[in-house]
Amino acid sequence: PQVLAEGPAVSDRPDFANMSCPMPLMDHETVQLAHGAGGRLSADLIDKLIVPRFTSPELDLLEDQAVLDLPAGRIAFSTDTFVVSPLFFPGGDIGDLAINGTVNDVAMSGAVVHALSVGFVLEEGFSLEDFHRILCSMEAAAKAAGVRVVTGDTKVVGRGNADGVFINTSGIGIIPGGVELSAASLAAGDVVLLSGTLADHGMAVMTVREGLSFQSSVRSDTAALNGMVRDLVAACPGLKTLRDPTRGGVATTLNEFAAASQVGIKLDGAKVPVKPDVAGACEILGIDPLYVANEGKLIAVVPEVEAEAALAAMKAHPLGADAVLLGRVVADHPGTVTLDPGFGAERIVDMPVGEQLPRIC
């Protein structure tokens, strides 16, 4: 793999993380079963903690549903549930992961993401201060992505039944006219692009679990990719498909592409980008970075004639500075992904049999 030198983080997004987000005064320091009973404590939890973080015209009505005025077009819809352990990790937490993960899933259709719902399952005894911290992180992520939370739900379960907090997020977006993305549309000669370094998220979570430490901290790459998708759609009319390689990593995503289109995919091993600390963590744990979860990267497959424009659009975005041409779609070995390490010993990059990194998102 191409091990990249660390560089300064580049972002043109507001620095929401450093803005003040004071914890409101509450009657309790931890979640009580009564917070899920529909009475005064439920109202306090919603009114003091949740609604102020996600205020929007739809949510503020506190109806059982959100009524949305959407532009015409095909709707993209996705839902995901987040159970990551630990809840807080270098570079993020379960909150921004939940927002960014669903924004990205909807955006990979080429859609403009319009709105999210959020559902919480809280464990009795969970710290309200930690819950508030998660909510603030979600608020910052939603603002950075330019999407609004319009409806939601909160449930409380007994001690030992939820591991602190689980979060479900659903999202909807509108697909612009003329955008038709499908993993079944690949053809020999197409080019596979990757927007940046691999395995940052999975290794950030695993280093905390395993107690590993490095001179430079391994940090999650969790981020919303809808802005980059917008730029790619504009720059590349022939865009074939997009996917954010989360659980199972790049290897799983590309195997799904190869199977859907019955083509082969050949990767250039010298182009696989991995940060030094991440590469070190992968080596210590015996894990191939191609199989590790990412939460702020995307794979794009484009016709060769549009590869230069698509790669330039990626690199022009703050989240795509390390974008690379990772490989090509080939007619050989249909349904199979291979990697050429550069010295003639091409190997198969197979679909993983099981989950290497449980509770990663």
Short mmCIF file of C-alpha atoms in Angstrom, two decimals:
data_model
loop_
_atom_site.label_atom_id
_atom_site.label_comp_id
_atom_site.label_asym_id
_atom_site.label_seq_id
_atom_site.Cartn_x
_atom_site.Cartn_y
_atom_site.Cartn_z
CA PRO A 1 0.00 0.00 0.00
CA GLN A 2 0.97 3.61 -0.48
CA VAL A 3 1.65 4.81 3.08
CA LEU A 4 1.00 8.54 3.12
CA ALA A 5 2.75 11.12 5.24
CA GLU A 6 0.56 12.92 7.75
CA GLY A 7 -0.47 16.42 6.72
CA PRO A 8 -2.54 19.24 8.18
CA ALA A 9 -6.28 18.72 8.18
CA VAL A 10 -7.98 20.79 5.50
CA SER A 11 -11.58 21.86 5.86
CA ASP A 12 -13.71 24.78 4.91
CA ARG A 13 -16.51 23.75 7.27
CA PRO A 14 -17.40 25.81 10.36
CA ASP A 15 -15.59 24.68 13.52
CA PHE A 16 -18.71 23.47 15.29
CA ALA A 17 -16.66 21.24 17.61
CA ASN A 18 -15.23 24.26 19.44
CA MET A 19 -18.51 26.08 19.85
CA SER A 20 -20.14 26.22 23.27
CA CYS A 21 -22.86 23.63 23.89
CA PRO A 22 -23.69 23.92 27.62
CA MET A 23 -25.52 21.11 29.36
CA PRO A 24 -29.00 22.26 30.49
CA LEU A 25 -29.93 21.88 34.14
CA MET A 26 -31.78 18.58 34.65
CA ASP A 27 -33.43 16.91 37.62
CA HIS A 28 -31.26 13.79 37.18
CA GLU A 29 -27.70 13.02 36.14
CA THR A 30 -28.53 9.72 34.42
CA VAL A 31 -31.30 8.33 32.24
CA GLN A 32 -34.29 7.07 34.24
CA LEU A 33 -36.90 4.58 33.05
CA ALA A 34 -39.38 7.42 33.49
CA HIS A 35 -37.60 9.35 30.74
CA GLY A 36 -39.25 6.89 28.34
CA ALA A 37 -42.67 6.79 29.99
CA GLY A 38 -44.27 9.72 28.17
CA GLY A 39 -44.66 11.93 31.25
CA ARG A 40 -42.89 15.00 32.64
CA LEU A 41 -39.40 13.49 32.51
CA SER A 42 -39.94 12.46 28.89
CA ALA A 43 -40.97 16.01 28.06
CA ASP A 44 -37.90 17.39 29.88
CA LEU A 45 -35.58 15.09 27.93
CA ILE A 46 -37.10 16.11 24.60
CA ASP A 47 -37.58 19.82 25.34
CA LYS A 48 -34.28 20.50 27.13
CA LEU A 49 -31.83 18.16 25.40
CA ILE A 50 -33.04 16.95 22.02
CA VAL A 51 -35.16 19.66 20.36
CA PRO A 52 -32.67 22.52 21.00
CA ARG A 53 -29.96 20.57 19.17
CA PHE A 54 -32.06 19.80 16.07
CA THR A 55 -34.53 22.68 15.91
CA SER A 56 -36.27 22.90 12.53
CA PRO A 57 -39.73 24.10 11.44
CA GLU A 58 -40.90 20.50 11.11
CA LEU A 59 -39.40 19.15 14.34
CA ASP A 60 -40.47 22.10 16.49
CA LEU A 61 -44.15 21.22 15.87
CA LEU A 62 -43.54 17.96 17.83
CA GLU A 63 -46.09 16.07 15.77
CA ASP A 64 -45.90 12.30 15.33
CA GLN A 65 -44.65 12.84 11.79
CA ALA A 66 -42.90 15.46 9.67
CA VAL A 67 -44.68 16.95 6.66
CA LEU A 68 -42.11 17.91 4.03
CA ASP A 69 -42.34 20.09 0.94
CA LEU A 70 -39.89 18.36 -1.42
CA PRO A 71 -38.90 19.26 -4.97
CA ALA A 72 -40.01 17.00 -7.81
CA GLY A 73 -37.91 13.97 -8.62
CA ARG A 74 -37.15 10.40 -7.59
CA ILE A 75 -36.70 9.90 -3.84
CA ALA A 76 -33.72 8.12 -2.32
CA PHE A 77 -34.42 6.70 1.14
CA SER A 78 -32.13 4.90 3.60
CA THR A 79 -32.08 3.84 7.23
CA ASP A 80 -29.28 2.59 9.48
CA THR A 81 -28.80 1.73 13.15
CA PHE A 82 -25.57 2.54 14.98
CA VAL A 83 -24.26 0.41 17.84
CA VAL A 84 -20.55 1.30 17.84
CA SER A 85 -18.38 0.40 20.82
CA PRO A 86 -16.84 2.46 22.35
CA LEU A 87 -19.34 5.30 21.99
CA PHE A 88 -16.54 7.91 21.88
CA PHE A 89 -13.38 7.41 19.83
CA PRO A 90 -10.63 9.62 18.38
CA GLY A 91 -12.11 11.84 15.69
CA GLY A 92 -15.78 11.24 16.48
CA ASP A 93 -18.49 9.42 18.39
CA ILE A 94 -21.68 7.48 17.80
CA GLY A 95 -23.55 10.76 17.25
CA ASP A 96 -21.74 12.25 14.28
CA LEU A 97 -21.27 8.73 12.93
CA ALA A 98 -25.06 8.28 12.85
CA ILE A 99 -25.66 11.56 11.01
CA ASN A 100 -22.80 11.16 8.54
CA GLY A 101 -23.48 7.49 7.88
CA THR A 102 -27.06 8.04 6.75
CA VAL A 103 -26.26 11.23 4.83
CA ASN A 104 -23.65 9.25 2.92
CA ASP A 105 -25.91 6.27 2.24
CA VAL A 106 -28.53 8.54 0.66
CA ALA A 107 -25.92 10.62 -1.20
CA MET A 108 -24.36 7.55 -2.85
CA SER A 109 -27.41 7.40 -5.13
CA GLY A 110 -26.44 10.85 -6.42
CA ALA A 111 -29.28 12.39 -4.42
CA VAL A 112 -29.37 15.78 -2.74
CA VAL A 113 -30.03 14.92 0.92
CA HIS A 114 -32.94 16.89 2.39
CA ALA A 115 -33.95 15.53 5.80
CA LEU A 116 -33.22 12.98 8.51
CA SER A 117 -35.10 11.26 11.31
CA VAL A 118 -33.36 10.22 14.52
CA GLY A 119 -34.37 7.49 16.96
CA PHE A 120 -32.66 6.82 20.29
CA VAL A 121 -32.70 3.72 22.49
CA LEU A 122 -31.28 4.80 25.87
CA GLU A 123 -30.25 2.50 28.70
CA GLU A 124 -31.40 3.29 32.21
CA GLY A 125 -28.45 4.79 34.09
CA PHE A 126 -26.73 6.24 31.01
CA SER A 127 -25.10 9.59 31.75
CA LEU A 128 -27.22 12.54 30.61
CA GLU A 129 -24.00 14.54 30.24
CA ASP A 130 -22.69 11.96 27.76
CA PHE A 131 -26.03 11.94 25.96
CA HIS A 132 -25.86 15.72 25.68
CA ARG A 133 -22.33 15.45 24.30
CA ILE A 134 -23.59 13.01 21.65
CA LEU A 135 -26.47 15.33 20.75
CA CYS A 136 -24.09 18.27 20.32
CA SER A 137 -21.93 16.15 18.03
CA MET A 138 -24.99 15.22 15.97
CA GLU A 139 -26.04 18.86 15.76
CA ALA A 140 -22.61 19.86 14.46
CA ALA A 141 -22.58 17.03 11.91
CA ALA A 142 -26.04 17.91 10.60
CA LYS A 143 -25.09 21.57 10.22
CA ALA A 144 -21.83 20.66 8.47
CA ALA A 145 -23.75 18.43 6.05
CA GLY A 146 -26.43 21.06 5.47
CA VAL A 147 -29.31 18.73 6.40
CA ARG A 148 -32.04 19.07 9.00
CA VAL A 149 -33.51 16.60 11.49
CA VAL A 150 -37.29 16.73 11.13
CA THR A 151 -38.69 13.93 13.31
CA GLY A 152 -37.58 11.30 15.78
CA ASP A 153 -38.30 9.01 18.70
CA THR A 154 -36.77 8.10 22.07
CA LYS A 155 -37.14 4.87 24.02
CA VAL A 156 -35.64 3.87 27.39
CA VAL A 157 -34.84 0.26 28.32
CA GLY A 158 -33.66 -1.32 31.55
CA ARG A 159 -30.06 -1.57 32.68
CA GLY A 160 -28.00 -4.04 30.68
CA ASN A 161 -30.26 -3.99 27.64
CA ALA A 162 -28.75 -1.30 25.40
CA ASP A 163 -25.04 -0.70 26.15
CA GLY A 164 -25.62 2.99 26.83
CA VAL A 165 -27.25 4.22 23.65
CA PHE A 166 -28.22 2.91 20.22
CA ILE A 167 -29.15 5.37 17.45
CA ASN A 168 -31.24 4.86 14.32
CA THR A 169 -31.18 7.46 11.57
CA SER A 170 -33.19 7.53 8.36
CA GLY A 171 -32.77 9.96 5.51
CA ILE A 172 -34.43 11.07 2.30
CA GLY A 173 -33.06 12.89 -0.72
CA ILE A 174 -34.05 13.83 -4.24
CA ILE A 175 -32.15 12.37 -7.21
CA PRO A 176 -31.55 14.98 -9.94
CA GLY A 177 -32.89 14.28 -13.41
CA GLY A 178 -30.55 12.26 -15.59
CA VAL A 179 -28.64 10.69 -12.68
CA GLU A 180 -28.82 6.89 -12.89
CA LEU A 181 -26.23 5.17 -10.69
CA SER A 182 -26.02 1.40 -10.36
CA ALA A 183 -23.43 -1.18 -9.35
CA ALA A 184 -24.75 -3.28 -12.26
CA SER A 185 -23.64 -0.68 -14.85
CA LEU A 186 -19.87 -1.28 -14.86
CA ALA A 187 -18.07 -2.21 -18.08
CA ALA A 188 -14.51 -3.15 -19.01
CA GLY A 189 -12.39 -0.02 -19.35
CA ASP A 190 -14.09 1.89 -16.54
CA VAL A 191 -11.88 3.41 -13.85
CA VAL A 192 -12.15 2.93 -10.06
CA LEU A 193 -11.45 6.06 -7.98
CA LEU A 194 -11.04 6.29 -4.21
CA SER A 195 -11.47 9.61 -2.40
CA GLY A 196 -8.76 9.15 0.25
CA THR A 197 -6.91 7.04 2.79
CA LEU A 198 -8.20 3.69 3.98
CA ALA A 199 -9.04 2.18 7.37
CA ASP A 200 -8.96 5.40 9.43
CA HIS A 201 -12.29 4.80 11.16
CA GLY A 202 -11.93 1.11 11.88
CA MET A 203 -8.45 1.52 13.31
CA ALA A 204 -9.47 4.54 15.42
CA VAL A 205 -12.12 2.37 17.09
CA MET A 206 -9.87 -0.67 17.40
CA THR A 207 -6.90 1.21 18.88
CA VAL A 208 -9.16 2.45 21.70
CA ARG A 209 -10.50 -1.05 22.31
CA GLU A 210 -7.07 -2.65 22.30
CA GLY A 211 -5.32 0.12 24.24
CA LEU A 212 -2.81 0.84 21.46
CA SER A 213 -1.05 4.20 21.38
CA PHE A 214 0.97 5.98 18.71
CA GLN A 215 2.98 9.19 18.54
CA SER A 216 0.30 10.62 16.26
CA SER A 217 -3.27 9.69 17.10
CA VAL A 218 -5.21 7.46 14.72
CA ARG A 219 -8.45 9.34 14.10
CA SER A 220 -11.74 8.36 12.52
CA ASP A 221 -12.51 9.81 9.09
CA THR A 222 -16.25 10.19 9.83
CA ALA A 223 -17.61 12.94 7.56
CA ALA A 224 -20.56 13.74 5.32
CA LEU A 225 -19.75 13.19 1.65
CA ASN A 226 -22.82 14.79 0.06
CA GLY A 227 -20.84 17.87 -1.00
CA MET A 228 -18.27 15.75 -2.83
CA VAL A 229 -21.05 13.74 -4.47
CA ARG A 230 -22.64 16.95 -5.73
CA ASP A 231 -19.31 17.99 -7.27
CA LEU A 232 -18.77 14.56 -8.86
CA VAL A 233 -22.24 14.48 -10.41
CA ALA A 234 -21.61 17.92 -11.92
CA ALA A 235 -18.12 17.04 -13.22
CA CYS A 236 -18.84 13.54 -14.52
CA PRO A 237 -22.10 13.05 -16.50
CA GLY A 238 -21.16 9.43 -17.19
CA LEU A 239 -20.68 8.51 -13.52
CA LYS A 240 -21.47 4.79 -13.17
CA THR A 241 -21.80 4.19 -9.43
CA LEU A 242 -20.82 5.43 -5.97
CA ARG A 243 -20.45 3.65 -2.65
CA ASP A 244 -19.02 4.51 0.76
CA PRO A 245 -16.97 1.46 1.83
CA THR A 246 -18.07 1.02 5.45
CA ARG A 247 -18.27 -2.45 7.05
CA GLY A 248 -16.11 -4.86 5.09
CA GLY A 249 -14.14 -1.95 3.60
CA VAL A 250 -13.05 -1.43 0.01
CA ALA A 251 -12.62 -5.17 -0.59
CA THR A 252 -16.27 -5.94 0.15
CA THR A 253 -17.58 -2.98 -1.85
CA LEU A 254 -15.59 -3.85 -4.97
CA ASN A 255 -16.58 -7.53 -4.75
CA GLU A 256 -20.21 -6.41 -4.67
CA PHE A 257 -19.57 -4.26 -7.77
CA ALA A 258 -17.85 -7.11 -9.62
CA ALA A 259 -20.68 -9.53 -8.82
CA ALA A 260 -23.44 -7.08 -9.76
CA SER A 261 -21.92 -6.30 -13.20
CA GLN A 262 -20.17 -9.64 -13.78
CA VAL A 263 -16.88 -7.93 -14.55
CA GLY A 264 -13.40 -8.18 -13.11
CA ILE A 265 -11.75 -5.40 -11.13
CA LYS A 266 -7.97 -5.05 -10.95
CA LEU A 267 -6.41 -2.85 -8.25
CA ASP A 268 -3.00 -1.21 -8.32
CA GLY A 269 -1.40 -2.20 -5.01
CA ALA A 270 1.05 0.71 -5.17
CA LYS A 271 -1.86 3.17 -5.17
CA VAL A 272 -3.66 1.92 -2.02
CA PRO A 273 -3.37 4.96 0.30
CA VAL A 274 -2.86 4.32 4.04
CA LYS A 275 -1.63 6.73 6.72
CA PRO A 276 1.49 5.62 8.62
CA ASP A 277 -0.19 5.23 12.02
CA VAL A 278 -3.09 3.36 10.47
CA ALA A 279 -0.72 1.05 8.59
CA GLY A 280 1.09 0.39 11.89
CA ALA A 281 -2.15 -0.43 13.69
CA CYS A 282 -3.23 -2.76 10.90
CA GLU A 283 0.13 -4.54 11.00
CA ILE A 284 0.01 -4.97 14.79
CA LEU A 285 -3.52 -6.39 14.65
CA GLY A 286 -2.88 -8.47 11.52
CA ILE A 287 -5.63 -6.80 9.51
CA ASP A 288 -5.57 -5.88 5.80
CA PRO A 289 -6.62 -2.20 5.44
CA LEU A 290 -8.64 -3.13 2.34
CA TYR A 291 -11.11 -4.88 4.68
CA VAL A 292 -11.41 -2.17 7.34
CA ALA A 293 -14.42 0.16 7.69
CA ASN A 294 -14.28 3.74 6.46
CA GLU A 295 -16.83 6.44 7.34
CA GLY A 296 -15.67 9.42 5.28
CA LYS A 297 -14.49 7.94 1.99
CA LEU A 298 -16.22 7.01 -1.25
CA ILE A 299 -15.50 4.83 -4.27
CA ALA A 300 -16.55 6.13 -7.69
CA VAL A 301 -16.53 4.18 -10.94
CA VAL A 302 -16.41 6.36 -14.06
CA PRO A 303 -15.74 5.92 -17.78
CA GLU A 304 -12.05 6.26 -18.58
CA VAL A 305 -12.66 9.42 -20.64
CA GLU A 306 -14.07 11.16 -17.54
CA ALA A 307 -11.52 9.84 -15.02
CA GLU A 308 -9.34 12.95 -15.08
CA ALA A 309 -12.28 15.30 -14.50
CA ALA A 310 -13.73 13.12 -11.75
CA LEU A 311 -10.39 12.81 -9.95
CA ALA A 312 -9.88 16.57 -10.17
CA ALA A 313 -13.33 17.15 -8.66
CA MET A 314 -12.46 14.85 -5.76
CA LYS A 315 -9.10 16.50 -5.12
CA ALA A 316 -10.68 19.97 -5.21
CA HIS A 317 -12.93 19.03 -2.28
CA PRO A 318 -11.49 19.29 1.27
CA LEU A 319 -12.31 15.63 1.93
CA GLY A 320 -10.68 14.40 -1.28
CA ALA A 321 -7.10 15.71 -1.09
CA ASP A 322 -5.69 12.14 -1.10
CA ALA A 323 -7.94 10.82 -3.90
CA VAL A 324 -6.35 8.23 -6.18
CA LEU A 325 -7.04 6.17 -9.28
CA LEU A 326 -7.17 2.82 -7.47
CA GLY A 327 -7.84 0.40 -10.31
CA ARG A 328 -9.72 -0.54 -13.45
CA VAL A 329 -12.65 -2.65 -14.55
CA VAL A 330 -11.51 -5.52 -16.79
CA ALA A 331 -13.14 -8.22 -18.89
CA ASP A 332 -10.97 -10.94 -17.32
CA HIS A 333 -12.03 -12.99 -14.26
CA PRO A 334 -15.67 -11.74 -14.11
CA GLY A 335 -17.02 -11.43 -10.59
CA THR A 336 -13.53 -11.33 -9.07
CA VAL A 337 -11.34 -8.56 -7.64
CA THR A 338 -7.57 -8.83 -7.87
CA LEU A 339 -4.65 -6.72 -6.67
CA ASP A 340 -1.32 -6.28 -8.45
CA PRO A 341 1.35 -5.44 -5.83
CA GLY A 342 3.74 -4.35 -8.58
CA PHE A 343 6.08 -7.32 -8.73
CA GLY A 344 3.99 -9.73 -10.78
CA ALA A 345 2.32 -11.77 -8.01
CA GLU A 346 -1.29 -10.72 -8.59
CA ARG A 347 -3.60 -11.96 -5.83
CA ILE A 348 -7.34 -12.33 -5.36
CA VAL A 349 -9.03 -9.84 -3.03
CA ASP A 350 -11.90 -11.99 -1.85
CA MET A 351 -15.11 -11.18 0.00
CA PRO A 352 -14.53 -11.63 3.77
CA VAL A 353 -16.18 -14.68 5.29
CA GLY A 354 -17.01 -13.02 8.61
CA GLU A 355 -16.76 -9.67 10.37
CA GLN A 356 -13.18 -8.78 11.35
CA LEU A 357 -14.21 -5.72 13.38
CA PRO A 358 -17.51 -6.11 15.27
CA ARG A 359 -19.47 -3.10 16.61
CA ILE A 360 -17.59 -0.71 14.32
CA CYS A 361 -20.59 1.43 13.29
#
